[in-house]
XYZ file of C-alpha atoms in Angstrom:
781
model
C 0.000 0.000 0.000
C 1.414 3.279 -1.139
C 1.357 5.937 1.475
C 0.491 9.479 0.495
C 2.546 12.243 1.907
C 1.123 15.703 2.045
C 3.345 18.225 0.316
C 3.721 21.296 2.438
C 3.285 24.689 0.766
C 5.759 27.399 1.427
C 4.639 29.580 4.274
C 4.453 32.680 2.040
C 1.978 31.036 -0.355
C -0.449 29.703 2.223
C -3.958 31.172 1.703
C -5.803 31.749 4.889
C -9.580 32.187 4.966
C -9.123 35.768 6.182
C -6.992 36.667 3.183
C -9.478 35.145 0.752
C -12.286 37.116 2.354
C -10.268 40.313 2.138
C -9.659 39.823 -1.577
C -13.304 39.053 -2.215
C -14.345 42.197 -0.402
C -12.009 44.291 -2.551
C -13.234 42.618 -5.700
C -16.822 43.354 -4.690
C -15.891 46.922 -3.868
C -14.130 47.348 -7.191
C -17.070 45.849 -9.026
C -19.434 48.116 -7.111
C -17.293 51.147 -7.850
C -17.131 50.261 -11.529
C -20.885 49.699 -11.581
C -21.599 53.025 -9.918
C -19.068 54.787 -12.158
C -20.593 53.151 -15.204
C -24.093 54.101 -14.154
C -22.916 57.633 -13.417
C -21.237 57.792 -16.808
C -24.386 56.544 -18.493
C -26.448 59.067 -16.543
C -24.142 61.927 -17.427
C -24.136 60.811 -21.045
C -27.914 60.730 -21.035
C -28.079 64.244 -19.604
C -25.624 65.428 -22.243
C -27.835 63.907 -24.905
C -30.911 65.531 -23.410
C -29.377 68.992 -23.289
C -27.696 68.752 -26.683
C -30.668 67.431 -28.605
C -33.237 69.509 -26.759
C -31.446 72.516 -28.208
C -31.453 70.931 -31.655
C -35.135 70.019 -31.548
C -36.147 73.158 -29.690
C -35.515 75.240 -32.757
C -33.563 75.809 -35.925
C -31.344 78.631 -37.137
C -33.117 81.604 -38.657
C -33.061 81.835 -42.439
C -32.491 84.994 -44.460
C -34.139 85.833 -47.760
C -33.909 88.655 -50.248
C -36.901 90.669 -51.367
C -39.087 88.952 -53.981
C -38.375 89.851 -57.576
C -41.328 91.926 -58.791
C -41.842 92.326 -62.529
C -44.374 94.421 -64.438
C -44.863 95.287 -68.100
C -42.289 98.012 -68.698
C -39.794 96.763 -66.097
C -36.208 97.328 -67.239
C -35.066 93.734 -67.714
C -33.742 91.896 -70.732
C -34.398 88.199 -71.279
C -30.733 87.375 -70.578
C -30.753 89.373 -67.332
C -33.893 87.635 -66.129
C -32.472 84.196 -66.890
C -29.321 85.039 -64.924
C -31.466 86.178 -62.001
C -33.607 83.040 -62.175
C -30.479 80.874 -62.066
C -29.265 82.726 -58.990
C -32.585 81.814 -57.339
C -32.160 78.139 -58.132
C -34.156 77.890 -61.381
C -32.878 75.459 -63.987
C -33.499 75.005 -67.697
C -36.421 72.680 -68.341
C -37.838 70.660 -71.193
C -40.097 72.240 -73.790
C -42.968 69.826 -73.191
C -43.617 70.552 -69.513
C -41.997 72.851 -66.985
C -41.863 71.811 -63.362
C -41.884 74.457 -60.603
C -38.452 76.076 -60.577
C -37.745 75.577 -64.294
C -37.600 77.982 -67.227
C -37.338 77.868 -71.007
C -35.578 80.707 -72.852
C -36.114 81.230 -76.568
C -34.995 84.517 -78.092
C -37.033 87.397 -76.662
C -39.349 85.125 -74.689
C -38.957 83.337 -71.366
C -41.398 80.714 -70.068
C -41.110 79.851 -66.394
C -42.958 77.880 -63.763
C -43.031 79.925 -60.574
C -42.668 78.258 -57.198
C -45.119 78.869 -54.377
C -43.702 80.662 -51.345
C -44.624 82.209 -48.029
C -44.757 86.006 -48.044
C -45.740 88.299 -45.168
C -47.809 85.599 -43.505
C -49.596 84.380 -46.628
C -49.019 81.832 -49.360
C -48.176 83.107 -52.852
C -49.195 80.468 -55.358
C -46.919 79.232 -58.095
C -48.031 79.168 -61.716
C -46.583 79.008 -65.245
C -46.147 82.287 -67.121
C -44.544 83.725 -70.245
C -42.638 86.994 -70.435
C -41.924 88.752 -73.722
C -39.127 91.302 -74.042
C -38.204 94.167 -76.282
C -34.547 94.921 -75.708
C -34.123 95.840 -72.030
C -37.812 96.049 -71.257
C -40.592 93.608 -70.402
C -43.118 94.114 -73.187
C -45.754 91.702 -71.927
C -46.587 88.964 -69.412
C -49.250 86.278 -69.733
C -50.485 83.327 -67.734
C -49.954 79.904 -69.299
C -51.506 78.074 -70.952
C -54.507 80.389 -71.341
C -52.666 83.586 -72.215
C -54.463 85.906 -69.777
C -52.470 89.142 -69.332
C -50.604 89.644 -66.059
C -50.065 93.061 -64.480
C -47.597 91.811 -61.884
C -45.427 88.751 -61.362
C -43.457 87.779 -58.242
C -40.510 85.387 -58.189
C -39.841 83.921 -54.750
C -37.115 85.473 -52.562
C -33.574 84.206 -52.894
C -32.069 82.340 -49.956
C -29.218 84.384 -48.472
C -28.060 81.992 -45.752
C -28.767 81.368 -42.093
C -27.820 82.717 -38.697
C -25.826 80.162 -36.710
C -22.832 80.108 -34.414
C -20.794 77.840 -36.674
C -19.014 79.850 -39.326
C -17.665 78.554 -42.637
C -20.614 76.256 -43.138
C -23.230 76.360 -45.864
C -26.523 75.222 -44.393
C -30.195 75.272 -45.281
C -32.197 73.484 -42.576
C -35.136 71.427 -43.805
C -37.983 69.516 -42.175
C -38.333 65.813 -42.878
C -41.808 66.271 -44.307
C -40.423 68.726 -46.874
C -38.184 66.086 -48.463
C -39.223 63.817 -51.332
C -39.796 60.194 -50.357
C -37.240 58.926 -52.853
C -34.484 60.943 -51.142
C -35.310 59.445 -47.740
C -35.523 55.954 -49.270
C -32.164 56.383 -51.021
C -30.413 57.540 -47.843
C -31.832 54.679 -45.747
C -30.956 52.111 -48.390
C -27.362 53.326 -48.612
C -26.634 54.160 -44.994
C -28.913 52.138 -42.690
C -31.534 49.925 -44.297
C -32.606 48.514 -40.901
C -32.961 51.988 -39.349
C -36.702 51.635 -38.780
C -36.350 48.365 -36.843
C -33.185 48.542 -34.734
C -32.836 50.387 -31.422
C -29.717 52.371 -32.253
C -27.320 49.514 -32.977
C -27.199 47.090 -35.907
C -25.421 43.891 -34.720
C -24.864 42.581 -38.231
C -23.348 45.846 -39.399
C -21.197 46.082 -36.272
C -19.946 42.489 -36.718
C -18.988 43.079 -40.326
C -17.206 46.355 -39.512
C -15.434 44.836 -36.484
C -14.040 41.960 -38.529
C -12.718 44.328 -41.206
C -11.251 46.699 -38.590
C -9.451 43.820 -36.823
C -8.132 42.551 -40.132
C -6.828 46.059 -40.984
C -5.437 46.661 -37.498
C -7.179 50.005 -37.179
C -10.663 51.532 -37.306
C -11.540 51.698 -41.008
C -15.124 50.565 -41.456
C -17.853 52.462 -39.653
C -20.687 49.980 -39.434
C -22.484 52.857 -37.778
C -26.213 53.240 -37.799
C -27.763 56.608 -38.572
C -28.310 57.036 -34.832
C -24.593 56.550 -34.182
C -23.694 58.954 -36.984
C -25.960 61.601 -35.470
C -24.094 61.259 -32.185
C -20.745 61.529 -33.974
C -21.783 64.594 -35.988
C -23.468 66.441 -33.133
C -21.693 65.449 -29.919
C -18.620 63.272 -30.301
C -15.123 63.507 -31.717
C -15.342 62.688 -35.450
C -11.919 60.959 -35.405
C -11.926 57.161 -35.898
C -10.910 55.843 -32.465
C -11.910 52.776 -30.464
C -12.859 54.900 -27.436
C -15.199 57.085 -29.461
C -16.748 54.030 -31.141
C -17.391 52.413 -27.749
C -19.002 55.534 -26.360
C -21.044 55.894 -29.536
C -22.355 52.331 -29.203
C -23.380 52.864 -25.576
C -25.041 56.236 -26.231
C -26.969 55.195 -29.356
C -29.678 53.217 -27.475
C -29.976 56.123 -25.024
C -30.663 58.516 -27.889
C -33.298 56.145 -29.283
C -35.136 56.278 -25.947
C -35.155 60.081 -26.080
C -36.088 60.818 -29.692
C -38.447 59.388 -32.262
C -37.013 57.795 -35.386
C -38.148 60.685 -37.624
C -36.541 63.206 -35.278
C -33.218 61.367 -35.434
C -33.445 61.080 -39.208
C -34.216 64.796 -39.597
C -31.181 65.752 -37.512
C -29.032 63.391 -39.550
C -30.155 64.837 -42.875
C -29.374 68.352 -41.620
C -25.942 67.460 -40.154
C -24.355 65.155 -42.713
C -21.256 66.499 -44.483
C -21.746 66.515 -48.263
C -18.923 68.491 -49.820
C -16.648 71.492 -49.775
C -16.940 74.889 -51.484
C -13.634 76.656 -50.902
C -13.370 77.249 -47.162
C -17.061 76.409 -46.635
C -18.361 72.963 -45.717
C -21.634 71.950 -47.367
C -23.684 70.528 -44.492
C -27.110 68.942 -44.797
C -29.348 67.891 -47.663
C -30.923 71.344 -47.970
C -27.567 73.001 -48.595
C -26.390 70.178 -50.858
C -29.495 70.426 -53.049
C -28.836 74.151 -53.519
C -25.119 73.718 -54.016
C -25.126 70.878 -56.527
C -28.442 71.436 -58.301
C -29.471 75.018 -57.514
C -32.898 74.043 -56.215
C -34.693 73.365 -52.922
C -34.425 69.844 -51.609
C -38.185 69.477 -52.037
C -37.747 69.775 -55.823
C -35.095 67.069 -56.264
C -35.835 64.381 -58.839
C -35.065 60.699 -58.366
C -31.611 60.779 -59.974
C -30.554 63.817 -57.967
C -31.703 62.175 -54.732
C -29.697 59.052 -55.573
C -26.582 61.134 -56.248
C -26.844 63.008 -52.935
C -27.365 59.755 -51.036
C -24.318 58.294 -52.759
C -22.189 61.291 -51.805
C -22.489 60.537 -48.083
C -19.843 57.809 -48.161
C -17.181 60.005 -49.797
C -18.128 63.507 -51.007
C -14.654 64.094 -52.433
C -14.477 60.850 -54.390
C -17.907 61.302 -55.953
C -17.831 65.088 -56.398
C -19.876 65.493 -59.612
C -17.880 68.515 -60.801
C -14.430 67.028 -60.287
C -15.304 63.388 -60.964
C -18.483 63.324 -63.086
C -17.962 59.732 -64.286
C -17.495 58.415 -60.739
C -20.540 60.420 -59.649
C -22.719 58.889 -62.376
C -21.526 55.373 -61.542
C -22.260 55.956 -57.866
C -25.710 57.393 -58.651
C -26.589 54.417 -60.809
C -25.365 52.031 -58.103
C -27.639 53.695 -55.555
C -30.562 53.421 -57.985
C -29.936 49.684 -58.309
C -29.785 49.355 -54.525
C -33.193 51.046 -54.371
C -34.539 48.561 -56.911
C -33.253 45.626 -54.862
C -34.721 47.184 -51.744
C -38.155 47.420 -53.378
C -38.329 51.236 -53.424
C -38.741 51.533 -57.208
C -38.913 49.402 -60.305
C -36.183 48.822 -62.847
C -37.798 51.059 -65.461
C -37.836 54.081 -63.150
C -34.192 53.460 -62.201
C -33.213 53.166 -65.859
C -35.010 56.412 -66.741
C -33.369 58.274 -63.858
C -29.943 56.905 -64.780
C -30.341 58.036 -68.375
C -30.706 61.699 -67.375
C -27.638 63.970 -67.270
C -26.494 65.255 -63.886
C -27.894 68.796 -64.507
C -25.549 70.476 -62.064
C -26.188 74.063 -61.012
C -24.132 76.898 -62.484
C -24.735 79.051 -59.400
C -23.074 79.061 -55.988
C -24.582 78.607 -52.566
C -22.674 81.003 -50.354
C -25.897 82.987 -50.056
C -24.626 86.186 -51.618
C -21.057 87.146 -50.719
C -21.555 90.587 -52.256
C -24.141 91.316 -49.562
C -21.845 90.726 -46.569
C -22.119 94.330 -45.325
C -25.896 94.357 -45.798
C -26.374 91.099 -43.919
C -24.173 92.255 -41.065
C -26.533 95.203 -40.525
C -29.497 92.814 -40.614
C -27.799 90.685 -37.966
C -27.290 93.702 -35.695
C -30.903 94.779 -36.047
C -32.233 91.264 -35.515
C -30.156 90.764 -32.369
C -31.422 94.083 -31.005
C -35.028 93.256 -31.873
C -35.246 89.549 -30.984
C -32.049 88.530 -29.177
C -29.254 86.210 -30.273
C -30.952 83.077 -28.891
C -34.070 83.640 -30.998
C -31.933 84.227 -34.065
C -29.833 81.097 -33.775
C -32.546 78.733 -32.543
C -35.890 80.415 -33.220
C -36.317 79.133 -36.776
C -37.346 82.556 -38.074
C -37.787 83.273 -41.766
C -36.420 86.792 -42.200
C -37.452 88.624 -45.339
C -35.004 91.427 -46.101
C -35.260 94.432 -48.413
C -32.254 93.319 -50.476
C -32.593 93.755 -54.234
C -30.184 91.102 -55.474
C -29.616 92.694 -58.876
C -28.949 96.118 -57.340
C -26.524 94.562 -54.837
C -24.672 92.627 -57.503
C -24.392 95.659 -59.779
C -23.382 98.047 -56.987
C -20.561 95.729 -55.903
C -19.177 95.198 -59.381
C -19.524 98.788 -60.559
C -17.854 100.212 -57.442
C -14.800 97.973 -57.802
C -14.618 98.568 -61.552
C -14.896 102.327 -61.065
C -12.142 102.407 -58.444
C -9.840 100.343 -60.630
C -10.493 102.743 -63.485
C -9.526 105.690 -61.270
C -6.398 103.912 -60.003
C -5.309 103.327 -63.580
C -4.417 107.037 -63.592
C -0.814 107.144 -62.449
C -1.276 110.424 -60.581
C -4.117 108.985 -58.510
C -2.188 105.780 -57.822
C 0.790 107.773 -56.549
C -1.490 109.936 -54.425
C -3.226 107.060 -52.588
C -0.191 104.763 -52.340
C -0.313 101.019 -51.666
C -3.526 101.239 -49.656
C -5.442 102.152 -52.787
C -8.877 103.687 -53.018
C -11.844 102.529 -51.007
C -15.524 103.167 -51.494
C -19.051 102.614 -50.270
C -22.469 102.555 -51.905
C -25.992 102.782 -50.510
C -29.063 102.233 -52.684
C -32.400 103.066 -51.090
C -36.059 103.554 -51.853
C -36.461 107.075 -50.412
C -40.181 106.665 -49.909
C -40.244 103.466 -47.867
C -36.723 103.669 -46.465
C -36.016 100.171 -47.835
C -32.263 99.699 -48.307
C -31.997 97.857 -51.613
C -28.223 97.434 -51.711
C -25.272 98.312 -49.508
C -21.553 97.964 -50.236
C -19.147 98.596 -47.366
C -15.898 97.518 -49.043
C -14.728 97.303 -52.629
C -13.923 93.628 -51.957
C -16.822 92.266 -49.881
C -15.797 89.650 -47.373
C -12.199 90.864 -47.234
C -12.724 92.746 -43.974
C -15.408 93.323 -41.396
C -15.353 97.151 -41.518
C -18.573 98.464 -43.018
C -17.812 101.877 -44.507
C -21.382 102.390 -45.662
C -22.687 102.352 -42.085
C -19.789 102.729 -39.662
C -17.476 105.207 -41.416
C -18.389 108.839 -40.762
C -16.534 111.094 -43.164
C -16.689 114.858 -43.842
C -19.482 115.383 -46.367
C -18.221 118.549 -48.042
C -20.669 120.295 -50.328
C -23.328 117.637 -49.736
C -24.295 119.749 -46.727
C -25.104 122.931 -48.691
C -28.677 121.964 -49.695
C -29.624 121.885 -46.010
C -28.285 125.411 -45.544
C -30.644 126.632 -48.266
C -33.473 124.472 -46.943
C -33.217 126.235 -43.578
C -33.138 129.640 -45.298
C -36.303 128.922 -47.349
C -38.118 127.797 -44.210
C -36.956 130.919 -42.366
C -38.457 133.106 -45.104
C -41.807 131.338 -44.885
C -41.815 131.746 -41.104
C -40.799 135.389 -41.214
C -37.513 134.700 -39.428
C -34.153 136.371 -39.847
C -31.998 135.310 -42.753
C -34.899 134.111 -44.866
C -34.208 133.448 -48.517
C -36.337 133.161 -51.641
C -35.472 132.240 -55.183
C -35.585 135.930 -56.071
C -33.021 136.888 -53.466
C -29.707 138.198 -54.744
C -26.470 136.708 -53.406
C -22.997 138.164 -53.707
C -19.953 136.017 -54.234
C -17.062 138.076 -52.894
C -14.103 137.846 -50.537
C -15.162 137.121 -46.967
C -13.277 137.402 -43.711
C -14.632 136.177 -40.365
C -13.114 136.868 -36.952
C -13.550 133.706 -34.931
C -12.516 133.086 -31.336
C -8.932 132.121 -32.012
C -8.316 132.850 -35.659
C -9.476 134.636 -38.798
C -11.295 132.455 -41.315
C -11.181 133.402 -44.992
C -13.259 130.892 -46.949
C -12.579 130.597 -50.681
C -14.290 128.966 -53.613
C -12.892 125.750 -55.052
C -11.728 127.524 -58.222
C -10.381 130.573 -56.362
C -12.667 132.988 -58.283
C -15.364 135.408 -57.111
C -18.386 135.869 -59.353
C -20.091 138.926 -57.915
C -23.892 138.776 -57.920
C -25.306 135.266 -58.436
C -28.782 133.798 -58.231
C -29.763 131.319 -55.549
C -30.158 128.636 -58.213
C -26.654 129.147 -59.599
C -25.085 129.441 -56.165
C -26.283 125.974 -55.172
C -26.160 124.334 -58.609
C -22.535 125.386 -59.054
C -21.752 124.683 -55.368
C -20.228 128.118 -54.712
C -18.830 128.378 -51.202
C -19.060 132.073 -50.266
C -22.838 132.471 -50.814
C -23.455 129.299 -48.776
C -21.455 130.693 -45.857
C -23.317 134.030 -46.021
C -26.710 132.294 -46.086
C -25.703 130.137 -43.120
C -24.592 133.141 -41.093
C -27.836 134.944 -41.893
C -30.085 132.090 -40.797
C -27.931 131.042 -37.862
C -25.616 128.054 -37.556
C -27.655 126.418 -34.718
C -30.844 126.620 -36.797
C -29.138 124.860 -39.699
C -27.491 122.133 -37.665
C -30.718 121.334 -35.802
C -32.546 120.960 -39.112
C -29.776 118.797 -40.592
C -29.821 116.520 -37.548
C -33.601 116.208 -37.825
C -33.183 115.196 -41.481
C -30.791 112.356 -40.675
C -27.310 113.732 -40.028
C -25.821 112.485 -36.758
C -26.394 114.440 -33.571
C -23.684 116.753 -32.324
C -22.819 118.534 -35.566
C -20.229 121.283 -35.009
C -21.817 124.699 -34.430
C -19.214 126.563 -36.489
C -19.479 128.524 -39.771
C -17.386 125.875 -41.596
C -20.254 123.426 -41.200
C -21.930 125.228 -44.119
C -19.147 123.923 -46.359
C -19.310 120.354 -45.081
C -17.271 120.223 -41.895
C -20.034 117.888 -40.693
C -19.335 114.148 -40.747
C -21.809 111.430 -41.670
C -21.890 107.867 -42.971
C -23.174 107.099 -46.473
C -26.325 105.594 -44.935
C -26.989 108.759 -42.917
C -26.485 110.842 -46.055
C -28.992 108.638 -47.891
C -31.601 109.201 -45.181
C -31.021 112.975 -45.158
C -31.365 113.277 -48.939
C -34.522 111.150 -48.831
C -36.076 114.125 -47.019
C -35.405 116.275 -50.083
C -36.569 113.570 -52.491
C -39.804 112.946 -50.581
C -40.983 116.459 -49.814
C -39.825 116.815 -46.217
C -40.554 113.258 -45.023
C -37.686 111.416 -43.320
C -37.922 107.624 -43.614
C -36.517 105.155 -41.122
C -34.037 102.989 -43.046
C -35.275 99.404 -43.257
C -33.177 96.326 -43.944
C -35.929 93.770 -43.311
C -39.668 93.796 -43.915
C -40.993 90.836 -41.961
C -40.142 87.808 -39.862
C -42.267 84.720 -39.430
C -42.026 81.206 -38.122
C -41.083 78.433 -40.506
C -44.741 77.409 -40.782
C -45.840 80.945 -41.619
C -47.077 81.822 -38.126
C -45.977 84.520 -35.648
C -45.667 87.252 -38.249
C -43.793 90.441 -37.301
C -43.908 93.309 -39.777
C -41.346 96.084 -40.010
C -43.690 98.769 -41.286
C -42.735 101.883 -43.217
C -42.161 104.759 -40.791
C -41.864 108.394 -41.836
C -41.612 111.649 -39.933
C -42.171 115.126 -41.389
C -39.016 117.080 -40.506
C -38.996 119.838 -43.126
C -41.496 122.076 -44.884
C -42.641 120.164 -47.996
C -42.588 123.319 -50.107
C -39.043 124.220 -49.045
C -37.865 120.653 -49.682
C -39.420 120.747 -53.159
C -37.592 123.967 -54.053
C -34.239 122.566 -52.949
C -34.889 119.375 -54.909
C -35.753 121.467 -57.959
C -32.357 123.201 -57.693
C -30.651 119.808 -57.345
C -32.222 118.877 -60.669
C -30.335 121.893 -62.053
C -27.111 120.442 -60.594
C -27.296 117.445 -62.940
C -28.440 119.546 -65.902
C -25.945 122.410 -65.876
C -24.121 122.453 -62.529
C -21.346 120.432 -60.969
C -23.145 117.190 -61.886
C -23.820 118.060 -65.527
C -22.116 114.834 -66.661
C -25.407 113.126 -65.746
C -27.392 115.015 -68.390
C -24.498 114.769 -70.852
C -24.702 110.967 -70.515
C -28.368 111.060 -71.552
C -29.931 110.522 -68.126
C -32.642 113.171 -68.111
C -36.113 113.615 -66.708
C -36.914 113.436 -63.019
C -33.339 113.185 -61.753
C -31.569 115.299 -59.126
C -28.266 115.082 -57.309
C -25.370 116.789 -55.592
C -21.610 116.447 -55.692
C -19.464 116.670 -52.577
C -15.740 117.259 -52.220
C -13.974 117.804 -48.912
C -10.935 119.810 -47.881
C -7.786 118.882 -49.844
C -9.935 116.463 -51.844
C -9.789 113.722 -49.231
C -13.381 112.564 -49.845
C -15.400 112.444 -53.048
C -19.188 112.061 -52.881
C -22.192 111.945 -55.127
C -25.790 111.441 -54.118
C -28.618 111.417 -56.622
C -32.160 110.232 -56.951
C -34.834 109.372 -59.473
C -38.421 108.340 -58.684
C -38.276 105.345 -56.347
C -34.480 105.147 -56.147
C -31.753 107.065 -54.330
C -28.065 106.160 -54.350
C -25.034 107.482 -52.479
C -21.434 106.862 -53.532
C -18.362 107.704 -51.437
C -14.762 107.369 -52.626
C -11.714 107.990 -50.449
C -8.789 106.425 -48.617
C -8.940 104.693 -45.247
C -5.876 106.539 -43.957
C -7.524 109.903 -44.776
C -4.848 110.927 -47.254
C -5.939 113.186 -50.154
C -7.081 111.294 -53.228
C -6.855 114.329 -55.510
C -10.329 113.815 -56.982
C -13.589 115.745 -56.810
C -17.016 114.239 -56.360
C -17.802 114.770 -60.036
C -14.572 113.009 -61.059
C -14.608 110.014 -58.725
C -18.072 109.292 -57.298
C -20.412 110.604 -59.992
C -19.262 108.187 -62.756
C -19.850 105.226 -60.457
C -23.324 106.513 -59.515
C -24.157 107.154 -63.173
C -23.161 103.666 -64.333
C -25.113 102.093 -61.489
C -28.345 103.983 -62.148
C -28.076 103.476 -65.898
C -27.607 99.745 -65.307
C -30.554 99.516 -62.927
C -32.884 101.650 -65.057
C -35.493 101.928 -62.315
C -39.167 101.667 -63.179
C -40.048 104.980 -64.872
C -41.982 107.470 -62.790
C -42.726 111.137 -62.410
C -41.154 113.582 -60.001
C -43.048 114.359 -56.815
C -45.753 116.984 -57.470
C -45.182 120.443 -55.996
C -46.736 121.223 -52.651
C -50.036 123.077 -52.700
C -48.426 126.039 -50.955
C -46.029 126.635 -53.852
C -46.475 129.308 -56.489
C -44.765 129.603 -59.852
C -43.839 133.259 -60.476
C -42.038 135.103 -63.271
C -39.707 137.799 -61.954
C -36.906 140.096 -63.024
C -33.615 138.662 -61.637
C -32.050 142.130 -61.612
C -34.607 143.682 -59.256
C -36.471 140.720 -57.787
C -39.812 142.263 -58.752
C -42.643 140.660 -60.706
C -41.614 140.632 -64.351
C -43.309 142.864 -66.876
C -43.309 142.658 -70.617
C -40.609 145.305 -70.630
C -38.115 143.327 -68.543
C -35.177 142.287 -70.746
C -34.355 139.277 -68.536
C -37.037 137.112 -66.958
C -36.702 134.110 -64.673
C -39.444 131.781 -63.509
C -39.126 130.071 -60.138
C -41.047 128.388 -57.339
C -41.924 130.375 -54.243
C -43.442 129.373 -50.942
C -46.794 131.056 -50.372
C -46.258 134.407 -48.683
C -42.680 134.781 -49.913
C -43.396 135.414 -53.602
C -42.653 138.817 -55.202
C -45.720 141.071 -55.161
C -44.521 144.389 -56.591
C -43.746 144.862 -60.224
C -40.194 145.333 -61.353
C -39.469 149.011 -60.636
C -37.025 149.387 -63.512
C -39.241 147.998 -66.245
C -42.718 148.856 -65.035
C -45.676 149.304 -67.383
C -46.580 152.660 -65.696
C -46.436 155.807 -67.805
C -43.588 158.293 -67.681
C -45.698 160.792 -65.665
C -46.748 158.071 -63.153
C -43.155 157.112 -62.514
C -42.159 160.823 -62.319
C -44.865 161.630 -59.780
C -44.326 158.412 -57.887
C -47.839 157.138 -58.569
């Protein structure tokens, strides 16, 4: 019998019951700690999801739109110009047989188009097909199709200008799921997550396939992610391919599915997916991609376009239809076949969609880069009116006053005009490396609607908005307000009153001021002797303006100018009569609107309405005007400004053939540092400033630098023809002798005819050329 001997363990390796219990307790504690930590992590993750996606679902960024394009018979548009404008608004060329909404057909002097429906000021504007006929640069007729009923007015929907959001360098156009075509949703689900409707955030089969390929590659290559996981990656997590991020994504996906409905997750996904690059801008979301690639709203995508966008998700660079059109077509056709296999469409529909060309857009999506200065003002006003939170998450639809054609033309013409000036070697040497700068404001003087605004010759290059934020000396632009005050003083029986029959003397003038003697001179250094009021202002003569200002009183003039729109705090010194006052181009536009509109000062408007995405909660920005000047006095000044462009300092306007109801004024400051021109026609007023940012002299007058730019702009716009404002009822038209100021007789060798405010008109006959007999004059009867 073999005896068994017990082998003794070394003393150090003997396990006592106490030690085993101690280890178990620590293992339990560790497990408990890990459990609590895990639960805490899950809880924190859930709270992060709640807060993050509550913000996403609680609202959308506000969207900006231009003004609608309004056309009437007689509107100054050519067929080519209209087609260009339609393309910028996402219209594409259609087939001759049938036009879908958002398509046009251009043949010679005729354009057929199918207008889209759109929300406008709280109501729905219906879409319909129409035909426009042209004669040169004019709309000769508009009819409804197919019946041919005449149309008096046609509105093309506003152009999308972008959105307000905190993430810069992204092109976005948020959309609701119900706005998307079914074939786009089906294509995306088939390509990205065909079991999306049935899983709870994770797809085990997809994860297994991706895990095997990742292990084989030795790194994270295949996603295997569901749409829910991709939403988490795009919205919350680090987009880099790492095991830690993938693990967190897999744990958080079921949590997100408990918080949101499937359609809510899908809507976020379709608005957050990266779909391409335009320069420094990322194209994010299906709404932006539809505009960028096809120039149309996502709701108007056809089957082939939907398949292409769905195919882009995997690799937007590889399948970029502009850079790689063949790869893009192959990918589109592959997606169409996937949809056939998935039962979403039949083979015939897929074949028809695959046979169509890509029909890429020839427009860009950056909203409208030329309007950067305009949109910055809109942002300021919106933040002041509604707050930043409402702007970035309130989902507002903001309808602006922007006229896209006017903005485009103003930007191009300003830069072209400045380059033309800089081509002169003397000017280039004068301004140095900094070059010339400029600003333009285009406004409807009646409503105050700002139609275009350029704050830099190269929009987007800098954030300084010269049209709004740069106050520069205005020079002779101030003189009309000196005469305006003098005409009002005459009507009110106050000192220094002036009428059109008053005689002014242009002669040397010397003023003793507090600390120096001021000797104003005229720009040409000459003195003309006696001049009429009309010639003094039309020719922008300095000495008469100073004398009129001193007669009326500097405080009276500055108070009136401030009421008209010049900034408060104008200097109360005699030099203000010659433009020592400073103002921005926008402030100048408002002040001159008073003259254009018979004494009414408009409040400048950059937006007309805001409303919720569904058309509710409408807020209107109504036209607001205040009477700040006597309508009769304003009319007289405006009538003299019409003389400026006929025979005065702005006579190049009439020489260029722009006649009729047009008025304007040049402005040049001391040492020719600033050059201005402001002019208006019925329904349109424009201000142009040219100068240098470092305030160095540019060596140019307003008529040399700013007027040509203004003239080219107005000639290009050719605003809808209209008549000048009618004279006020209190105005009288009187013939008088300019030598004596008396009522003209048939014996007067020189006769002038002018407007006078009631009570200021000449009443006595001309004493030198009276019709009285010799004996009556001799006896004084």
